[in-house]
Amino acid sequence: MSHVFPRHCHKTPPVAVRGEGCYLFDSDGRKYLDGSGGAAVSCLGHGDADVIKAVQDQVASLAFAHTGFLTSEPAEALADLLVAHAPGNIDRVYFVSGGSEATEAAIKLARQYFVEKGAPERRHLIARKQSYHGNTLGALAAGGNALRKRQFAPLLIEVSHIAPCYEYMLRDAGESATDYGQRAAQELEDEILRLGPDTVMAFMAEPVVGATLGAVPAVAGYFKRIREICDRYGVLLILDEVMCGMGRTGHLFACDADGIVPDILCIAKGLGAGYQPIGAMLCTDMIYDAIKDGSGFFQHGHTYLGHPVAAAAGHAVVRKILDQKLAQRSAAQGEALSKALHDRFGQHPHVGDIRGRGLFQGVELVADRETKAPFDSTHGLAGKIKSAAFEAGLICYPMPGTRDGRMGDHVLLAPPFIISNAQIDELVDKLGTAIEASLP
């Protein structure tokens, strides 16, 4: 009898005992292809000897030092490495233990920035519907996933939400992609004006929307227009790259594909590749200087900030991504995965859209391709696909509520960057088996 509080009280998961490359093994000897990297975490695969050695060496010399007293060599080295490759004038790194902590810190930093600058009236945060920014209360409020938020709504701060840049469903017939992107971005300016330009502190968005919408990149030009709007009204741009960053979409930082620089940037998941829990909030010198030249103290903190062992793992992971050009490999293998998905499901009567960037791909299921009507939520299609895929030896990330938090189903795929072409074929075959077994 387990005393672990599981994610679901009525399911007993197998016990994972070993990982090797793109596979996980349970205590019964079953083998699973990790087609989603857990939750877009295991970018290097399992059992990477270099990262394991970095962790072992660090824990042997220094396991923990509280940042209220000391910094550490691994934290300093990882911050230097990230800043050296970060876009624009990103200059400072605040280490945390995961994605929710990173986005929570970003929201608080945006607020304190304006307090330090003598503009405490700037208090409003704008985000997007069908986004996901984490499960702590501030991050959950920023997210646009109605299903995850519903029972906690009385506890959440007020956040405005505009439509996502979701071309498959929201681009009008006859409308060009460029015109659609500009129209979608215009919602931000409209909301800023509605709230009052002097009251808005930040806009938060995922460059490629992950868990809630299923690997949806913005159309070309959308984020450049978003950046222009933020600059016009003095609003900070926060980009959440927790899931899509660290090489996952073919760039070390996902925003490079859109040619923009945020004011605050959040990373996690692939930063530690699963070898240690670590995330980070990065900010520009402008934001850091406002704190430094003001109170000098960011009113925030956690016990495990800049954890030396986690930072050592992160440094080894990022170093490997850079030295072995794994972001470029993610882009190339992402094209191979996309082609395999289109070859297998491109004409499938219940696959409405296949989208993504790099090794971050999504498949949206529909009841009718012509009308794009989703399956009735009572069928529980996403959950059935997850179970059928797992039974077939594939770990993937199906989610319900794609359209509005209730209706719609998609499957998110985010395998390790080291995935081979043969393993891509295995992934697509097992996914096809799971989909066919789950359809009504």
PDB file of C-alpha atoms in Angstrom, residues 113-365:
ATOM      1  CA  TYR A 113       9.630  47.202 -11.125  1.00  0.00           C
ATOM      2  CA  PHE A 114       6.809  49.729 -11.436  1.00  0.00           C
ATOM      3  CA  VAL A 115       6.649  50.317  -7.696  1.00  0.00           C
ATOM      4  CA  GLU A 116      10.384  51.070  -7.736  1.00  0.00           C
ATOM      5  CA  LYS A 117       9.887  53.382 -10.722  1.00  0.00           C
ATOM      6  CA  GLY A 118       7.202  55.367  -8.886  1.00  0.00           C
ATOM      7  CA  ALA A 119       4.232  54.006 -10.863  1.00  0.00           C
ATOM      8  CA  PRO A 120       2.338  51.852  -8.334  1.00  0.00           C
ATOM      9  CA  GLU A 121      -0.875  52.358 -10.308  1.00  0.00           C
ATOM     10  CA  ARG A 122       0.446  49.851 -12.864  1.00  0.00           C
ATOM     11  CA  ARG A 123      -1.093  46.681 -11.508  1.00  0.00           C
ATOM     12  CA  HIS A 124      -2.918  44.903 -14.330  1.00  0.00           C
ATOM     13  CA  LEU A 125      -1.583  41.772 -15.995  1.00  0.00           C
ATOM     14  CA  ILE A 126      -2.854  40.685 -19.409  1.00  0.00           C
ATOM     15  CA  ALA A 127      -2.416  37.121 -20.671  1.00  0.00           C
ATOM     16  CA  ARG A 128      -4.115  34.876 -23.235  1.00  0.00           C
ATOM     17  CA  LYS A 129      -6.975  32.428 -23.193  1.00  0.00           C
ATOM     18  CA  GLN A 130      -5.961  28.780 -23.494  1.00  0.00           C
ATOM     19  CA  SER A 131      -2.510  29.512 -22.091  1.00  0.00           C
ATOM     20  CA  TYR A 132      -0.801  27.693 -19.249  1.00  0.00           C
ATOM     21  CA  HIS A 133       1.682  29.379 -16.907  1.00  0.00           C
ATOM     22  CA  GLY A 134       1.816  27.088 -13.889  1.00  0.00           C
ATOM     23  CA  ASN A 135      -0.103  25.906 -10.850  1.00  0.00           C
ATOM     24  CA  THR A 136       0.856  28.292  -8.048  1.00  0.00           C
ATOM     25  CA  LEU A 137      -1.921  30.806  -7.453  1.00  0.00           C
ATOM     26  CA  GLY A 138      -0.415  33.755  -9.328  1.00  0.00           C
ATOM     27  CA  ALA A 139       0.683  31.597 -12.261  1.00  0.00           C
ATOM     28  CA  LEU A 140      -2.676  29.831 -12.320  1.00  0.00           C
ATOM     29  CA  ALA A 141      -4.473  33.190 -12.451  1.00  0.00           C
ATOM     30  CA  ALA A 142      -2.319  34.231 -15.397  1.00  0.00           C
ATOM     31  CA  GLY A 143      -3.097  31.029 -17.267  1.00  0.00           C
ATOM     32  CA  GLY A 144      -6.146  30.802 -19.465  1.00  0.00           C
ATOM     33  CA  ASN A 145      -7.100  27.190 -18.818  1.00  0.00           C
ATOM     34  CA  ALA A 146     -10.643  27.254 -17.443  1.00  0.00           C
ATOM     35  CA  LEU A 147     -10.582  23.568 -16.492  1.00  0.00           C
ATOM     36  CA  ARG A 148      -7.566  23.958 -14.189  1.00  0.00           C
ATOM     37  CA  LYS A 149      -8.768  27.222 -12.655  1.00  0.00           C
ATOM     38  CA  ARG A 150     -12.444  26.629 -11.974  1.00  0.00           C
ATOM     39  CA  GLN A 151     -12.428  25.341  -8.402  1.00  0.00           C
ATOM     40  CA  PHE A 152      -9.735  27.789  -7.310  1.00  0.00           C
ATOM     41  CA  ALA A 153     -11.312  30.883  -8.876  1.00  0.00           C
ATOM     42  CA  PRO A 154     -12.188  32.571  -5.546  1.00  0.00           C
ATOM     43  CA  LEU A 155      -8.496  32.524  -4.590  1.00  0.00           C
ATOM     44  CA  LEU A 156      -7.092  34.001  -7.804  1.00  0.00           C
ATOM     45  CA  ILE A 157      -6.042  37.546  -8.641  1.00  0.00           C
ATOM     46  CA  GLU A 158      -7.848  39.264 -11.494  1.00  0.00           C
ATOM     47  CA  VAL A 159      -6.071  38.888 -14.846  1.00  0.00           C
ATOM     48  CA  SER A 160      -7.351  39.993 -18.255  1.00  0.00           C
ATOM     49  CA  HIS A 161      -7.254  37.433 -21.059  1.00  0.00           C
ATOM     50  CA  ILE A 162      -7.255  38.075 -24.799  1.00  0.00           C
ATOM     51  CA  ALA A 163      -7.577  35.481 -27.565  1.00  0.00           C
ATOM     52  CA  PRO A 164      -4.569  33.321 -28.416  1.00  0.00           C
ATOM     53  CA  CYS A 165      -2.941  33.378 -31.837  1.00  0.00           C
ATOM     54  CA  TYR A 166      -4.627  30.101 -32.846  1.00  0.00           C
ATOM     55  CA  GLU A 167      -4.652  30.080 -36.633  1.00  0.00           C
ATOM     56  CA  TYR A 168      -6.428  26.747 -37.093  1.00  0.00           C
ATOM     57  CA  MET A 169      -9.597  27.939 -35.367  1.00  0.00           C
ATOM     58  CA  LEU A 170      -9.510  31.735 -35.290  1.00  0.00           C
ATOM     59  CA  ARG A 171      -8.224  32.791 -38.712  1.00  0.00           C
ATOM     60  CA  ASP A 172     -11.143  33.778 -40.923  1.00  0.00           C
ATOM     61  CA  ALA A 173     -11.748  32.226 -44.336  1.00  0.00           C
ATOM     62  CA  GLY A 174     -10.061  34.385 -46.952  1.00  0.00           C
ATOM     63  CA  GLU A 175      -7.950  36.197 -44.348  1.00  0.00           C
ATOM     64  CA  SER A 176      -4.177  36.086 -44.897  1.00  0.00           C
ATOM     65  CA  ALA A 177      -1.964  34.775 -42.109  1.00  0.00           C
ATOM     66  CA  THR A 178      -0.365  38.205 -41.811  1.00  0.00           C
ATOM     67  CA  ASP A 179      -3.696  39.994 -41.501  1.00  0.00           C
ATOM     68  CA  TYR A 180      -4.888  37.455 -38.972  1.00  0.00           C
ATOM     69  CA  GLY A 181      -1.750  37.900 -36.862  1.00  0.00           C
ATOM     70  CA  GLN A 182      -2.164  41.670 -36.832  1.00  0.00           C
ATOM     71  CA  ARG A 183      -5.829  41.345 -35.904  1.00  0.00           C
ATOM     72  CA  ALA A 184      -5.006  38.944 -33.069  1.00  0.00           C
ATOM     73  CA  ALA A 185      -2.272  41.237 -31.757  1.00  0.00           C
ATOM     74  CA  GLN A 186      -4.614  44.216 -31.888  1.00  0.00           C
ATOM     75  CA  GLU A 187      -6.603  42.634 -29.073  1.00  0.00           C
ATOM     76  CA  LEU A 188      -3.715  43.477 -26.764  1.00  0.00           C
ATOM     77  CA  GLU A 189      -3.812  47.171 -27.600  1.00  0.00           C
ATOM     78  CA  ASP A 190      -7.592  47.202 -27.276  1.00  0.00           C
ATOM     79  CA  GLU A 191      -7.374  45.630 -23.812  1.00  0.00           C
ATOM     80  CA  ILE A 192      -4.640  48.029 -22.680  1.00  0.00           C
ATOM     81  CA  LEU A 193      -6.828  50.952 -23.725  1.00  0.00           C
ATOM     82  CA  ARG A 194      -9.863  49.437 -22.011  1.00  0.00           C
ATOM     83  CA  LEU A 195      -8.015  48.997 -18.722  1.00  0.00           C
ATOM     84  CA  GLY A 196      -6.190  52.320 -18.989  1.00  0.00           C
ATOM     85  CA  PRO A 197      -2.636  52.463 -20.379  1.00  0.00           C
ATOM     86  CA  ASP A 198      -1.193  53.776 -17.118  1.00  0.00           C
ATOM     87  CA  THR A 199      -2.587  50.823 -15.148  1.00  0.00           C
ATOM     88  CA  VAL A 200      -1.151  47.886 -17.132  1.00  0.00           C
ATOM     89  CA  MET A 201       2.149  46.430 -15.971  1.00  0.00           C
ATOM     90  CA  ALA A 202       2.748  43.402 -18.234  1.00  0.00           C
ATOM     91  CA  PHE A 203       1.585  41.038 -20.942  1.00  0.00           C
ATOM     92  CA  MET A 204       2.485  37.344 -20.553  1.00  0.00           C
ATOM     93  CA  ALA A 205       2.475  34.759 -23.356  1.00  0.00           C
ATOM     94  CA  GLU A 206       4.054  31.503 -24.517  1.00  0.00           C
ATOM     95  CA  PRO A 207       5.934  31.844 -27.843  1.00  0.00           C
ATOM     96  CA  VAL A 208       4.624  28.373 -28.721  1.00  0.00           C
ATOM     97  CA  VAL A 209       1.612  27.443 -26.610  1.00  0.00           C
ATOM     98  CA  GLY A 210       2.156  24.094 -24.947  1.00  0.00           C
ATOM     99  CA  ALA A 211       0.011  21.917 -22.710  1.00  0.00           C
ATOM    100  CA  THR A 212      -3.327  23.686 -22.980  1.00  0.00           C
ATOM    101  CA  LEU A 213      -3.470  24.329 -26.726  1.00  0.00           C
ATOM    102  CA  GLY A 214      -1.086  21.717 -28.127  1.00  0.00           C
ATOM    103  CA  ALA A 215       2.109  23.161 -29.682  1.00  0.00           C
ATOM    104  CA  VAL A 216       0.604  26.203 -31.371  1.00  0.00           C
ATOM    105  CA  PRO A 217       3.130  28.723 -32.745  1.00  0.00           C
ATOM    106  CA  ALA A 218       2.047  32.258 -33.571  1.00  0.00           C
ATOM    107  CA  VAL A 219       1.819  33.307 -37.214  1.00  0.00           C
ATOM    108  CA  ALA A 220       4.686  35.392 -38.604  1.00  0.00           C
ATOM    109  CA  GLY A 221       4.611  39.003 -37.468  1.00  0.00           C
ATOM    110  CA  TYR A 222       2.296  38.495 -34.495  1.00  0.00           C
ATOM    111  CA  PHE A 223       4.914  38.811 -31.786  1.00  0.00           C
ATOM    112  CA  LYS A 224       6.682  41.723 -33.474  1.00  0.00           C
ATOM    113  CA  ARG A 225       3.395  43.596 -33.342  1.00  0.00           C
ATOM    114  CA  ILE A 226       2.949  42.545 -29.703  1.00  0.00           C
ATOM    115  CA  ARG A 227       6.406  43.936 -28.918  1.00  0.00           C
ATOM    116  CA  GLU A 228       5.532  47.226 -30.622  1.00  0.00           C
ATOM    117  CA  ILE A 229       2.317  47.566 -28.625  1.00  0.00           C
ATOM    118  CA  CYS A 230       4.100  46.862 -25.339  1.00  0.00           C
ATOM    119  CA  ASP A 231       6.748  49.473 -26.167  1.00  0.00           C
ATOM    120  CA  ARG A 232       4.146  52.058 -27.135  1.00  0.00           C
ATOM    121  CA  TYR A 233       2.397  51.857 -23.764  1.00  0.00           C
ATOM    122  CA  GLY A 234       5.363  51.063 -21.518  1.00  0.00           C
ATOM    123  CA  VAL A 235       4.062  47.569 -20.786  1.00  0.00           C
ATOM    124  CA  LEU A 236       6.551  44.819 -19.928  1.00  0.00           C
ATOM    125  CA  LEU A 237       6.583  41.737 -22.159  1.00  0.00           C
ATOM    126  CA  ILE A 238       6.947  38.461 -20.240  1.00  0.00           C
ATOM    127  CA  LEU A 239       7.572  35.360 -22.351  1.00  0.00           C
ATOM    128  CA  ASP A 240       6.941  31.964 -20.812  1.00  0.00           C
ATOM    129  CA  GLU A 241       9.361  29.506 -22.410  1.00  0.00           C
ATOM    130  CA  VAL A 242       9.075  26.946 -19.628  1.00  0.00           C
ATOM    131  CA  MET A 243       7.885  24.272 -22.040  1.00  0.00           C
ATOM    132  CA  CYS A 244       8.981  25.548 -25.463  1.00  0.00           C
ATOM    133  CA  GLY A 245      12.453  26.865 -24.557  1.00  0.00           C
ATOM    134  CA  MET A 246      15.941  25.391 -24.227  1.00  0.00           C
ATOM    135  CA  GLY A 247      16.169  24.045 -27.764  1.00  0.00           C
ATOM    136  CA  ARG A 248      12.739  22.406 -27.843  1.00  0.00           C
ATOM    137  CA  THR A 249      11.512  24.450 -30.835  1.00  0.00           C
ATOM    138  CA  GLY A 250      14.841  24.572 -32.671  1.00  0.00           C
ATOM    139  CA  HIS A 251      16.326  27.606 -30.892  1.00  0.00           C
ATOM    140  CA  LEU A 252      17.914  27.742 -27.457  1.00  0.00           C
ATOM    141  CA  PHE A 253      15.428  30.512 -26.675  1.00  0.00           C
ATOM    142  CA  ALA A 254      12.116  30.063 -28.484  1.00  0.00           C
ATOM    143  CA  CYS A 255      11.566  33.803 -29.003  1.00  0.00           C
ATOM    144  CA  ASP A 256      14.530  33.920 -31.395  1.00  0.00           C
ATOM    145  CA  ALA A 257      12.270  32.383 -34.053  1.00  0.00           C
ATOM    146  CA  ASP A 258       9.987  35.417 -33.769  1.00  0.00           C
ATOM    147  CA  GLY A 259      12.825  37.941 -33.799  1.00  0.00           C
ATOM    148  CA  ILE A 260      11.857  39.658 -30.552  1.00  0.00           C
ATOM    149  CA  VAL A 261      13.378  40.285 -27.130  1.00  0.00           C
ATOM    150  CA  PRO A 262      11.202  40.132 -23.997  1.00  0.00           C
ATOM    151  CA  ASP A 263      11.724  42.145 -20.842  1.00  0.00           C
ATOM    152  CA  ILE A 264      11.350  39.060 -18.670  1.00  0.00           C
ATOM    153  CA  LEU A 265      11.788  35.453 -19.824  1.00  0.00           C
ATOM    154  CA  CYS A 266      10.944  32.229 -17.982  1.00  0.00           C
ATOM    155  CA  ILE A 267      12.581  28.842 -18.542  1.00  0.00           C
ATOM    156  CA  ALA A 268      12.544  25.457 -16.763  1.00  0.00           C
ATOM    157  CA  LYS A 269      11.824  21.864 -17.886  1.00  0.00           C
ATOM    158  CA  GLY A 270      14.551  21.434 -20.527  1.00  0.00           C
ATOM    159  CA  LEU A 271      16.954  23.555 -18.468  1.00  0.00           C
ATOM    160  CA  GLY A 272      17.488  20.621 -16.121  1.00  0.00           C
ATOM    161  CA  ALA A 273      16.351  17.943 -18.599  1.00  0.00           C
ATOM    162  CA  GLY A 274      14.863  16.034 -15.657  1.00  0.00           C
ATOM    163  CA  TYR A 275      18.212  15.448 -13.956  1.00  0.00           C
ATOM    164  CA  GLN A 276      17.481  18.106 -11.343  1.00  0.00           C
ATOM    165  CA  PRO A 277      14.486  20.373 -10.656  1.00  0.00           C
ATOM    166  CA  ILE A 278      15.492  23.836 -11.853  1.00  0.00           C
ATOM    167  CA  GLY A 279      13.929  26.844 -13.532  1.00  0.00           C
ATOM    168  CA  ALA A 280      14.953  30.438 -14.079  1.00  0.00           C
ATOM    169  CA  MET A 281      13.555  33.901 -14.610  1.00  0.00           C
ATOM    170  CA  LEU A 282      15.741  36.104 -16.782  1.00  0.00           C
ATOM    171  CA  CYS A 283      15.380  39.871 -17.098  1.00  0.00           C
ATOM    172  CA  THR A 284      16.918  42.813 -18.911  1.00  0.00           C
ATOM    173  CA  ASP A 285      19.434  45.187 -17.395  1.00  0.00           C
ATOM    174  CA  MET A 286      16.728  47.882 -17.403  1.00  0.00           C
ATOM    175  CA  ILE A 287      14.577  45.911 -14.984  1.00  0.00           C
ATOM    176  CA  TYR A 288      17.472  44.806 -12.815  1.00  0.00           C
ATOM    177  CA  ASP A 289      18.811  48.372 -12.591  1.00  0.00           C
ATOM    178  CA  ALA A 290      15.428  49.637 -11.394  1.00  0.00           C
ATOM    179  CA  ILE A 291      15.690  47.313  -8.397  1.00  0.00           C
ATOM    180  CA  LYS A 292      19.406  47.923  -7.859  1.00  0.00           C
ATOM    181  CA  ASP A 293      19.041  51.694  -7.995  1.00  0.00           C
ATOM    182  CA  GLY A 294      15.879  51.646  -5.880  1.00  0.00           C
ATOM    183  CA  SER A 295      15.373  49.472  -2.819  1.00  0.00           C
ATOM    184  CA  GLY A 296      18.137  47.074  -3.844  1.00  0.00           C
ATOM    185  CA  PHE A 297      16.035  44.117  -2.747  1.00  0.00           C
ATOM    186  CA  PHE A 298      13.629  41.984  -4.793  1.00  0.00           C
ATOM    187  CA  GLN A 299      10.934  41.114  -2.263  1.00  0.00           C
ATOM    188  CA  HIS A 300      10.765  37.454  -3.165  1.00  0.00           C
ATOM    189  CA  GLY A 301      12.631  34.224  -2.488  1.00  0.00           C
ATOM    190  CA  HIS A 302      12.612  30.466  -1.963  1.00  0.00           C
ATOM    191  CA  THR A 303      14.821  28.150   0.059  1.00  0.00           C
ATOM    192  CA  TYR A 304      16.288  26.394  -2.965  1.00  0.00           C
ATOM    193  CA  LEU A 305      17.158  29.424  -5.111  1.00  0.00           C
ATOM    194  CA  GLY A 306      20.349  28.770  -7.081  1.00  0.00           C
ATOM    195  CA  HIS A 307      20.708  25.258  -5.689  1.00  0.00           C
ATOM    196  CA  PRO A 308      24.324  24.231  -6.498  1.00  0.00           C
ATOM    197  CA  VAL A 309      23.529  20.677  -7.599  1.00  0.00           C
ATOM    198  CA  ALA A 310      20.596  21.792  -9.738  1.00  0.00           C
ATOM    199  CA  ALA A 311      22.715  24.566 -11.270  1.00  0.00           C
ATOM    200  CA  ALA A 312      25.520  22.105 -12.026  1.00  0.00           C
ATOM    201  CA  ALA A 313      23.032  19.851 -13.810  1.00  0.00           C
ATOM    202  CA  GLY A 314      21.609  22.816 -15.730  1.00  0.00           C
ATOM    203  CA  HIS A 315      25.074  23.935 -16.791  1.00  0.00           C
ATOM    204  CA  ALA A 316      25.906  20.448 -18.070  1.00  0.00           C
ATOM    205  CA  VAL A 317      22.598  20.280 -19.954  1.00  0.00           C
ATOM    206  CA  VAL A 318      22.933  23.690 -21.636  1.00  0.00           C
ATOM    207  CA  ARG A 319      26.601  23.070 -22.418  1.00  0.00           C
ATOM    208  CA  LYS A 320      25.660  19.817 -24.158  1.00  0.00           C
ATOM    209  CA  ILE A 321      22.803  21.455 -26.101  1.00  0.00           C
ATOM    210  CA  LEU A 322      25.228  24.098 -27.357  1.00  0.00           C
ATOM    211  CA  ASP A 323      28.320  21.959 -27.971  1.00  0.00           C
ATOM    212  CA  GLN A 324      26.453  19.147 -29.735  1.00  0.00           C
ATOM    213  CA  LYS A 325      24.140  21.537 -31.628  1.00  0.00           C
ATOM    214  CA  LEU A 326      21.091  19.798 -30.211  1.00  0.00           C
ATOM    215  CA  ALA A 327      18.770  22.753 -30.824  1.00  0.00           C
ATOM    216  CA  GLN A 328      19.599  22.381 -34.510  1.00  0.00           C
ATOM    217  CA  ARG A 329      19.015  18.646 -34.201  1.00  0.00           C
ATOM    218  CA  SER A 330      15.651  19.373 -32.593  1.00  0.00           C
ATOM    219  CA  ALA A 331      14.764  21.480 -35.624  1.00  0.00           C
ATOM    220  CA  ALA A 332      15.837  18.766 -38.074  1.00  0.00           C
ATOM    221  CA  GLN A 333      14.209  15.879 -36.223  1.00  0.00           C
ATOM    222  CA  GLY A 334      11.166  18.063 -35.713  1.00  0.00           C
ATOM    223  CA  GLU A 335      10.807  18.287 -39.482  1.00  0.00           C
ATOM    224  CA  ALA A 336      11.115  14.501 -39.679  1.00  0.00           C
ATOM    225  CA  LEU A 337       8.479  14.053 -36.978  1.00  0.00           C
ATOM    226  CA  SER A 338       6.148  16.544 -38.635  1.00  0.00           C
ATOM    227  CA  LYS A 339       6.491  14.764 -41.979  1.00  0.00           C
ATOM    228  CA  ALA A 340       5.821  11.383 -40.382  1.00  0.00           C
ATOM    229  CA  LEU A 341       2.725  12.767 -38.643  1.00  0.00           C
ATOM    230  CA  HIS A 342       1.435  14.310 -41.872  1.00  0.00           C
ATOM    231  CA  ASP A 343       2.132  11.099 -43.806  1.00  0.00           C
ATOM    232  CA  ARG A 344       0.220   9.018 -41.254  1.00  0.00           C
ATOM    233  CA  PHE A 345      -2.557  11.415 -40.195  1.00  0.00           C
ATOM    234  CA  GLY A 346      -2.703  14.136 -42.841  1.00  0.00           C
ATOM    235  CA  GLN A 347      -5.852  12.684 -44.410  1.00  0.00           C
ATOM    236  CA  HIS A 348      -7.235  11.025 -41.299  1.00  0.00           C
ATOM    237  CA  PRO A 349     -10.955  11.818 -40.976  1.00  0.00           C
ATOM    238  CA  HIS A 350     -10.557  12.732 -37.302  1.00  0.00           C
ATOM    239  CA  VAL A 351      -7.288  14.687 -37.362  1.00  0.00           C
ATOM    240  CA  GLY A 352      -8.016  18.354 -37.890  1.00  0.00           C
ATOM    241  CA  ASP A 353      -4.599  19.929 -37.484  1.00  0.00           C
ATOM    242  CA  ILE A 354      -0.943  18.963 -37.159  1.00  0.00           C
ATOM    243  CA  ARG A 355       1.211  21.859 -35.974  1.00  0.00           C
ATOM    244  CA  GLY A 356       4.300  22.760 -34.026  1.00  0.00           C
ATOM    245  CA  ARG A 357       7.898  23.903 -34.210  1.00  0.00           C
ATOM    246  CA  GLY A 358      10.966  21.687 -33.799  1.00  0.00           C
ATOM    247  CA  LEU A 359      10.443  18.673 -31.563  1.00  0.00           C
ATOM    248  CA  PHE A 360       7.306  20.270 -30.154  1.00  0.00           C
ATOM    249  CA  GLN A 361       4.396  18.953 -32.199  1.00  0.00           C
ATOM    250  CA  GLY A 362       0.661  18.758 -31.659  1.00  0.00           C
ATOM    251  CA  VAL A 363      -2.139  16.733 -33.226  1.00  0.00           C
ATOM    252  CA  GLU A 364      -5.685  18.045 -32.781  1.00  0.00           C
ATOM    253  CA  LEU A 365      -8.527  15.525 -32.982  1.00  0.00           C
TER     254      LEU A 365
END
